[in-house]
GROMACS .gro file of C-alpha atoms in nm:
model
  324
    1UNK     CA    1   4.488   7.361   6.990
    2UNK     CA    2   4.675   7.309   7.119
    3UNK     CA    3   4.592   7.271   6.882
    4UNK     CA    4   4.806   7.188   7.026
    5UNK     CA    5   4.724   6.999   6.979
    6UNK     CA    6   5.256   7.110   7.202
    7UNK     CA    7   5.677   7.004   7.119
    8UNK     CA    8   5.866   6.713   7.146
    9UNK     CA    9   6.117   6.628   7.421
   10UNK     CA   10   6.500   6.673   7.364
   11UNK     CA   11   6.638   6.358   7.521
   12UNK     CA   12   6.784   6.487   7.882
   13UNK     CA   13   6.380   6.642   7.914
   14UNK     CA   14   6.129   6.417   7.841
   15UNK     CA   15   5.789   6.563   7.784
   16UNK     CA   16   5.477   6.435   8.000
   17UNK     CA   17   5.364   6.697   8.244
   18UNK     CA   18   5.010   6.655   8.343
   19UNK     CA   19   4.880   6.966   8.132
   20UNK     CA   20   5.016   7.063   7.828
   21UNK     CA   21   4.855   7.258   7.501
   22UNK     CA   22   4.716   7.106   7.209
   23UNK     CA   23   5.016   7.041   6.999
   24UNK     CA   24   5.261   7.039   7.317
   25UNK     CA   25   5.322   6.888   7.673
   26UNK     CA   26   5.482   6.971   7.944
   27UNK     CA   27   5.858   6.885   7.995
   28UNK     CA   28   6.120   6.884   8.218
   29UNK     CA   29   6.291   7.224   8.160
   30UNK     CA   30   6.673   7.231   8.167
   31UNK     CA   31   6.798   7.345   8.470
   32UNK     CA   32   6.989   7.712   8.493
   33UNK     CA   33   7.271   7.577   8.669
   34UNK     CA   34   7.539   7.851   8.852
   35UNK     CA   35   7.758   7.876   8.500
   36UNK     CA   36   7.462   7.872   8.283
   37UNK     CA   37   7.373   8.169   8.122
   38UNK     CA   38   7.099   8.350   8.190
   39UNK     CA   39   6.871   8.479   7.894
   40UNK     CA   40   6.884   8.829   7.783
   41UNK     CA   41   6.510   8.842   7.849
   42UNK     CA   42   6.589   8.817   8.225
   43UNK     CA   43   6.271   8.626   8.427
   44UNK     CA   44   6.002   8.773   8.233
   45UNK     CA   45   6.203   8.592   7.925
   46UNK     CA   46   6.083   8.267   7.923
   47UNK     CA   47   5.716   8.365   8.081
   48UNK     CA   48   5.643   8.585   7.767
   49UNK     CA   49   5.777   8.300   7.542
   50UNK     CA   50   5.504   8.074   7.640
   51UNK     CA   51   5.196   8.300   7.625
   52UNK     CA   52   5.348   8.405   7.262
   53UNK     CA   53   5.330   8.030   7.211
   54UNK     CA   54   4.973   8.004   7.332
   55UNK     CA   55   4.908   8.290   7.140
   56UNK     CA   56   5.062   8.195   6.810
   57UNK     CA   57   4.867   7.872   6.832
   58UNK     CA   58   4.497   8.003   6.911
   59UNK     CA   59   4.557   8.262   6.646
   60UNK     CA   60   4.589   7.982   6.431
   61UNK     CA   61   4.369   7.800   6.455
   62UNK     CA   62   4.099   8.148   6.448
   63UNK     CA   63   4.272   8.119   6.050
   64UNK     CA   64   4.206   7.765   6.026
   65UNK     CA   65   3.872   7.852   6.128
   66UNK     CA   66   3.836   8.135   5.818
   67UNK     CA   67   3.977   7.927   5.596
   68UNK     CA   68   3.747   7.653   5.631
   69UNK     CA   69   3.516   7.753   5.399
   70UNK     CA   70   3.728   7.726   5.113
   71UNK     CA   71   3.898   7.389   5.204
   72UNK     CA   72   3.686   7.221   5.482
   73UNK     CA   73   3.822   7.098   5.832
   74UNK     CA   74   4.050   6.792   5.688
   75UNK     CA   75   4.158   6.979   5.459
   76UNK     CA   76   4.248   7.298   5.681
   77UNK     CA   77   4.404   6.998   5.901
   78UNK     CA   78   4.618   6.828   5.579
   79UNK     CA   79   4.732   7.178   5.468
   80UNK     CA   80   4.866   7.273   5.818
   81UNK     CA   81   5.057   6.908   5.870
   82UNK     CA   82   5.145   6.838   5.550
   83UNK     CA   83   5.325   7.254   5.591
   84UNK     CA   84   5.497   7.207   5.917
   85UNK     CA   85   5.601   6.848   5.815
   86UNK     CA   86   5.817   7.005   5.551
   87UNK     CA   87   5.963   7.280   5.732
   88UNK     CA   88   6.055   7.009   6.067
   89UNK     CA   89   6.208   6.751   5.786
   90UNK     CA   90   6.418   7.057   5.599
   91UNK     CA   91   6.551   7.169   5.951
   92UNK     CA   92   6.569   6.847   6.114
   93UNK     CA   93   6.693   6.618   5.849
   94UNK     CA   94   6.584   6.284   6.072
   95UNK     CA   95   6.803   5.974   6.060
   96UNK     CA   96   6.581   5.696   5.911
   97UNK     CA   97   6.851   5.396   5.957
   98UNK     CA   98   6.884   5.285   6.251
   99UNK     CA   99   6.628   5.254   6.423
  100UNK     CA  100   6.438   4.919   6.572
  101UNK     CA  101   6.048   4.860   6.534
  102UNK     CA  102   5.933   4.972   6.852
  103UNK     CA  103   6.098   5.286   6.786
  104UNK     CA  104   5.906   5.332   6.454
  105UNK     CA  105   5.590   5.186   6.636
  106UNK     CA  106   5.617   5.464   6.860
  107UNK     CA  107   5.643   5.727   6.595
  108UNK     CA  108   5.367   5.649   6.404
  109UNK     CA  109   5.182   5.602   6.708
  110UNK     CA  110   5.277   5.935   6.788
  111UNK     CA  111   5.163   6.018   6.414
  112UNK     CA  112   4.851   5.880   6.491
  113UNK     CA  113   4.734   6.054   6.769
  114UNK     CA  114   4.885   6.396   6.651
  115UNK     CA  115   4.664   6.351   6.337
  116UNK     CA  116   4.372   6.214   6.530
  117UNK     CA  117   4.371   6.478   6.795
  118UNK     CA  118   4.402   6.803   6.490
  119UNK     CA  119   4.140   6.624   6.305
  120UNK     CA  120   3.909   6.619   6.582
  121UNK     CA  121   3.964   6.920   6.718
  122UNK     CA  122   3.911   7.097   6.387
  123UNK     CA  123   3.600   6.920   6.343
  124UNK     CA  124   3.470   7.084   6.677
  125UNK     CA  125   3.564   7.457   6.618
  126UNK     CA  126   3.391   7.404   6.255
  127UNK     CA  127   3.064   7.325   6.513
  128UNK     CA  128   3.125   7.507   6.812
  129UNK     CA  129   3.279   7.838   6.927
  130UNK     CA  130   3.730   7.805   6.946
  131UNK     CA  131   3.712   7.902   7.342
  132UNK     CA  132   3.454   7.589   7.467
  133UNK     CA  133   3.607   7.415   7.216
  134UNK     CA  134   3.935   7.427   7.384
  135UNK     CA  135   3.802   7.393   7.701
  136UNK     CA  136   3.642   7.069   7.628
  137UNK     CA  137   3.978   6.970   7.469
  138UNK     CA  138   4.188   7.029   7.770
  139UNK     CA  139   4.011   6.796   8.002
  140UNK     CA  140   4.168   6.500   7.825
  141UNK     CA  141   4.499   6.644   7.949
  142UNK     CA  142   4.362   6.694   8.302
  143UNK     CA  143   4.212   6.373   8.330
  144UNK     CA  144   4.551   6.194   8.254
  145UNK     CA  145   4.718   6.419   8.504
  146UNK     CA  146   4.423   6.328   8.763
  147UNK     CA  147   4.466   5.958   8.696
  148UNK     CA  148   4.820   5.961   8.692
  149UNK     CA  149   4.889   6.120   9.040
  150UNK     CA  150   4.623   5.918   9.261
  151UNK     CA  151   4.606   6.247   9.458
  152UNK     CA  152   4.325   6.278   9.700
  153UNK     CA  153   4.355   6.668   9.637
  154UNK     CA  154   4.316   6.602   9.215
  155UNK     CA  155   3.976   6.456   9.293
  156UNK     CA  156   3.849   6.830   9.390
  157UNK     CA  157   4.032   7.004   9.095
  158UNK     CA  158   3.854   6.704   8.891
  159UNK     CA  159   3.511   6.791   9.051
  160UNK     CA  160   3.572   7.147   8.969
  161UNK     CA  161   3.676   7.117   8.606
  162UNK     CA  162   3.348   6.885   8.588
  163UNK     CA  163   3.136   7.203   8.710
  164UNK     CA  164   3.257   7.427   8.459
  165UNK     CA  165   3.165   7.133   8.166
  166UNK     CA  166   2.862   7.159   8.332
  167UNK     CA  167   2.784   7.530   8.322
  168UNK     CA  168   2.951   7.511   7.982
  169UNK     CA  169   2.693   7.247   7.881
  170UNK     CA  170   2.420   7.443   8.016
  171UNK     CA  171   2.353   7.371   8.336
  172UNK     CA  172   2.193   7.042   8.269
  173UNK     CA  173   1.931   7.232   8.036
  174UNK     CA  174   1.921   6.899   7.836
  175UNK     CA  175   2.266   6.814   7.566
  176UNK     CA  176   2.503   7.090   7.514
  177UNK     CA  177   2.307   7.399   7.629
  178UNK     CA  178   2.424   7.634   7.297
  179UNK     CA  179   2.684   7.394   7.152
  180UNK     CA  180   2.641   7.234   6.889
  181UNK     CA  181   2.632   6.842   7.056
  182UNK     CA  182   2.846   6.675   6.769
  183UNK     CA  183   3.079   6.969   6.777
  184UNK     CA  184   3.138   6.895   7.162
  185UNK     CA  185   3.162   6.543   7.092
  186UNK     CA  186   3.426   6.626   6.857
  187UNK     CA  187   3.634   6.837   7.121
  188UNK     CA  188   3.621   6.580   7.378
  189UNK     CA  189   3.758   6.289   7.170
  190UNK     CA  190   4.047   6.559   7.030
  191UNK     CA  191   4.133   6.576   7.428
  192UNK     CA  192   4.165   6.192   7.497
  193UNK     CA  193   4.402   6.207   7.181
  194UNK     CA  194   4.564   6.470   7.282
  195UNK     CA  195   4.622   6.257   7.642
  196UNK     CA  196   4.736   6.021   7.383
  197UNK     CA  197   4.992   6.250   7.208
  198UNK     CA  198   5.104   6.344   7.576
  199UNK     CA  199   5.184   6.001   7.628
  200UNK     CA  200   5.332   5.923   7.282
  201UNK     CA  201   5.580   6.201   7.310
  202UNK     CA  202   5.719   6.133   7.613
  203UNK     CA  203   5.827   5.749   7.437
  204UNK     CA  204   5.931   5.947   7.158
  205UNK     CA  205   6.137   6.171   7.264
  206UNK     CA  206   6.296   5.885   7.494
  207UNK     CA  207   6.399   5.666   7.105
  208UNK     CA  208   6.464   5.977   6.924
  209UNK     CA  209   6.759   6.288   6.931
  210UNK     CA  210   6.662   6.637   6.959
  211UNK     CA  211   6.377   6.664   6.777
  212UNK     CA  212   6.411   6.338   6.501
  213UNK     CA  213   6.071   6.234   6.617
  214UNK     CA  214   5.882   6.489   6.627
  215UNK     CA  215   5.962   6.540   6.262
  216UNK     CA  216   5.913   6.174   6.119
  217UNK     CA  217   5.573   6.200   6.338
  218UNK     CA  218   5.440   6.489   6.123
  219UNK     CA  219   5.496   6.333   5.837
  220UNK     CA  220   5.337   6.021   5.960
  221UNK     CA  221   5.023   6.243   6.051
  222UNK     CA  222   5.050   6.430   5.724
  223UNK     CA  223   5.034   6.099   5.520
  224UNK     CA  224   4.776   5.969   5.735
  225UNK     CA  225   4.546   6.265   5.650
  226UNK     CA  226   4.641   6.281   5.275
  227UNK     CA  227   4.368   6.106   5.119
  228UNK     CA  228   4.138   6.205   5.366
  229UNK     CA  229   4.195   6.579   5.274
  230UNK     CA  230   4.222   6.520   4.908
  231UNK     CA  231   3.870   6.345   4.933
  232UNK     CA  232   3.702   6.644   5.070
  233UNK     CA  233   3.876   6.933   4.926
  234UNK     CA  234   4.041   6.767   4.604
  235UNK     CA  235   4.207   7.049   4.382
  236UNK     CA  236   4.106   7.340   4.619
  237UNK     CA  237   4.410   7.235   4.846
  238UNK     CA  238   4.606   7.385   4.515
  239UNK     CA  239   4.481   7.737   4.501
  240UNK     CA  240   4.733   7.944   4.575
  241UNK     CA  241   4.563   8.178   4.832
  242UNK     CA  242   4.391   7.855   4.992
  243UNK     CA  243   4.812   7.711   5.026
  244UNK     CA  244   4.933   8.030   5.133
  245UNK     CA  245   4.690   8.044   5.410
  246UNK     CA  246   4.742   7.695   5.492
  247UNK     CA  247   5.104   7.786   5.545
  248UNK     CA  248   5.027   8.027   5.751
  249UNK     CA  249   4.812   7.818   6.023
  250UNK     CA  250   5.124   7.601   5.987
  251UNK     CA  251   5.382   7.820   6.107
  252UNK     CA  252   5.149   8.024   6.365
  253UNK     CA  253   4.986   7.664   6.528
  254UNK     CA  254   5.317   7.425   6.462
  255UNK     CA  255   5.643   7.536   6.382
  256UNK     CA  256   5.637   7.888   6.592
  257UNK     CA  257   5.488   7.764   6.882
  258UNK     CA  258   5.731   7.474   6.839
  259UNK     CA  259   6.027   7.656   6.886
  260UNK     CA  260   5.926   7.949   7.113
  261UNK     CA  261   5.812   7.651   7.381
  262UNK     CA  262   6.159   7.428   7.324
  263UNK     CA  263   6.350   7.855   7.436
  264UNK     CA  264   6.093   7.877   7.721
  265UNK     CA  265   6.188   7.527   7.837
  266UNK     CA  266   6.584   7.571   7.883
  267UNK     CA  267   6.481   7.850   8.089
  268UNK     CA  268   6.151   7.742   8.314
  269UNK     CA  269   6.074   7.477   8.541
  270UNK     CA  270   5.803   7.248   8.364
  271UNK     CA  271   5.563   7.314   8.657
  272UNK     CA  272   5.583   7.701   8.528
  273UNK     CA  273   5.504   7.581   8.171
  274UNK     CA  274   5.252   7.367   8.225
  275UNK     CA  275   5.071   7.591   8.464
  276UNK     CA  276   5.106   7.875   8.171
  277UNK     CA  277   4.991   7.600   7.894
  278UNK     CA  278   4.667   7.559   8.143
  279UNK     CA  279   4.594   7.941   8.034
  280UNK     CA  280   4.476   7.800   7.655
  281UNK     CA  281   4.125   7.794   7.721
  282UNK     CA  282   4.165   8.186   7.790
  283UNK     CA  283   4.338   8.258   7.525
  284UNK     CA  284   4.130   8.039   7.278
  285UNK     CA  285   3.836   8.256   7.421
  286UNK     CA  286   4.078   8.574   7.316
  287UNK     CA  287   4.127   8.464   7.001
  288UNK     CA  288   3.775   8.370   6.891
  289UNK     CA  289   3.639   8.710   7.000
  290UNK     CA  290   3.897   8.966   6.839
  291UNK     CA  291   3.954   8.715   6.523
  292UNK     CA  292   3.571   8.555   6.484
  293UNK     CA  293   3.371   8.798   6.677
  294UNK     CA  294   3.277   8.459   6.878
  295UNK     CA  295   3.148   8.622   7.204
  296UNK     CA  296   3.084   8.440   7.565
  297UNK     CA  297   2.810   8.517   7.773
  298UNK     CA  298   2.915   8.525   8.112
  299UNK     CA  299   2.849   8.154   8.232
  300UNK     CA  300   3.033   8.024   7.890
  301UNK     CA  301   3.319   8.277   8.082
  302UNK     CA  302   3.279   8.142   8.420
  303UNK     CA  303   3.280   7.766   8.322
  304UNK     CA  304   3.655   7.768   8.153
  305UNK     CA  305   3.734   7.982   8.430
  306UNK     CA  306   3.672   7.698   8.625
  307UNK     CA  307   3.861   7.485   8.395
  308UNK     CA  308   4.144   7.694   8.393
  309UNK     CA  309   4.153   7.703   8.786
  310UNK     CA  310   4.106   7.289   8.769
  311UNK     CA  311   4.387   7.233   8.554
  312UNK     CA  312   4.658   7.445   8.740
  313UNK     CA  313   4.547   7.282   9.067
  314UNK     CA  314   4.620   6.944   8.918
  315UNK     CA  315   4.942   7.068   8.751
  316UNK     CA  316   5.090   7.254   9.108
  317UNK     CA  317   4.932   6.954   9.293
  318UNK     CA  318   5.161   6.685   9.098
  319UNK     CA  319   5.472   6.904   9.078
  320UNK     CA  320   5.438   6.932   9.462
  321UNK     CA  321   5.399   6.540   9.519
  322UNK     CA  322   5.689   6.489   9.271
  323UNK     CA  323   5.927   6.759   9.498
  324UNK     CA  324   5.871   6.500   9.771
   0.00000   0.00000   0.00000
């Protein structure tokens, strides 16, 4: 996750491409006009920001995943907002006069489905492997950029993605072949909230400078999963080691990817990001084999192959209707 479940739109970029990671979505990059400077990075620049994005963020959540044990999944989920909601309000500093109702509705709705979507998706990879996990997750993503196109050709990259849940559930060998069913269940419903966050940003970004929202959205999430986290891990969200590590799934799966995605974006087109973003299943795969020894067998492999391939077909579909 993306977990990610992904960044918050500056105002001249709103975010809402049709795939986007866990914690952030696609937006409209800022164009490198003739007087604009180029980055020192050159093309590869902006490329190798994203994938040390997705990186940052899979790697994090393989901690989460070890540090479960010791604090559960809400708590592993209340640790990690609770950290990055500090860090965006000490750099951000939000206004909080000023604004109407429908711009706080929006930002706790935003809240909402940030928490909802890390809380779910933490509840699969404490069940299932971190590379189906994601998989499953990202459909929720694809689905909303299938149903918001209405392109003929989206209908094949759907069918496709729906063949790799299929060899991913086990080829119809009765529930969720290996996975554990609840686990899946889990990972889908963190995907339709992560649709949700998709969704969410985009309005918030729209009622809120720079990156205002974003911030006073973390802390809604945070507070929302407060009590929830203090029910199930009580004082073991106050060992030290247990905070420090909870820290550090905050900065590698929040703040990092946070503001290595916002540099990518002043230099990329948001079809290029998004595209890249549709590489998370891969690198969740990555991540749970060198970090959790979680290892595919070859159909797990092929199947979010298959999802990978679904979701960039649906992202350079859209961009291409949208160039029309």
């Amino acid at each position: 996750m993306n977990t990610g479940p992904q960044t918050e739109p500056q105002p001249a970029a709103p975010v809402g491409a049709a795939v986007a990671q866990p914690e952030s979505a696609g937006a409209t990059a800022e164009p490198a006009g003739p007087g604009r400077r180029v980055g020192r990075w050159g093309s590869l620049g902006p490329v190798g920001l994203v994938l040390a994005s997705g990186v940052s963020v899979q790697f994090g959540a393989a901690v989460a995943v070890m540090l479960m044990p010791r604090a559960g999944a809400i708590g592993v989920v209340t640790l990690r907002l609770a950290a990055a909601a500090v860090v965006l309000l000490l750099i951000c500093r939000p206004r909080l006069r000023g604004h109407s109702r429908a711009d706080w509705g929006t930002v706790v709705a935003f809240g909402f489905a940030m928490a909802a979507m890390n809380g779910l998706f933490y509840q699969a990879v404490d069940r299932i492997p971190l590379g189906p996990a994601v998989t499953l997750e990202v459909l929720g993503p694809l689905a909303l950029s299938v149903f918001a196109s209405r392109h003929a050709m989206n209908a094949v990259w759907a069918a496709l993605a729906l063949v790799g849940v299929f060899l991913l559930s086990g080829g119809g060998s009765g529930g969720f072949g290996g996975l554990d069913p609840v686990g899946a269940a889990f990972a889908l419903g963190a995907g339709a909230m992560w649709a949700a966050y998709i969704v969410f940003s985009a309005r918030t970004g729209r009622r809120f400078p720079q990156a205002d929202g974003l911030a006073l959205a973390m802390a809604v999430a945070a507070l929302l999963m407060l009590p929830l986290g203090i029910a199930e891990a009580g004082s073991k969200l106050l060992v030290p080691s247990t905070l420090a590590l909870g820290a550090a799934v905050a900065v590698l799966s929040s703040v990092l990817p946070y503001t290595l995605e916002l540099l990518a974006l002043r230099r990329m087109p948001a079809s290029t990001f998004a595209i890249l973003m549709s590489l998370e299943p891969a690198l969740a795969a990555a991540a749970g084999f060198l970090v959790l020894s979680q290892a595919l067998s070859a159909t797990d492999a092929l199947a979010i192959a298959l999802v990978i391939v679904a979701s960039m077909g649906a992202v350079r579909t859209q961009m291409g209707r949208a160039k029309r």
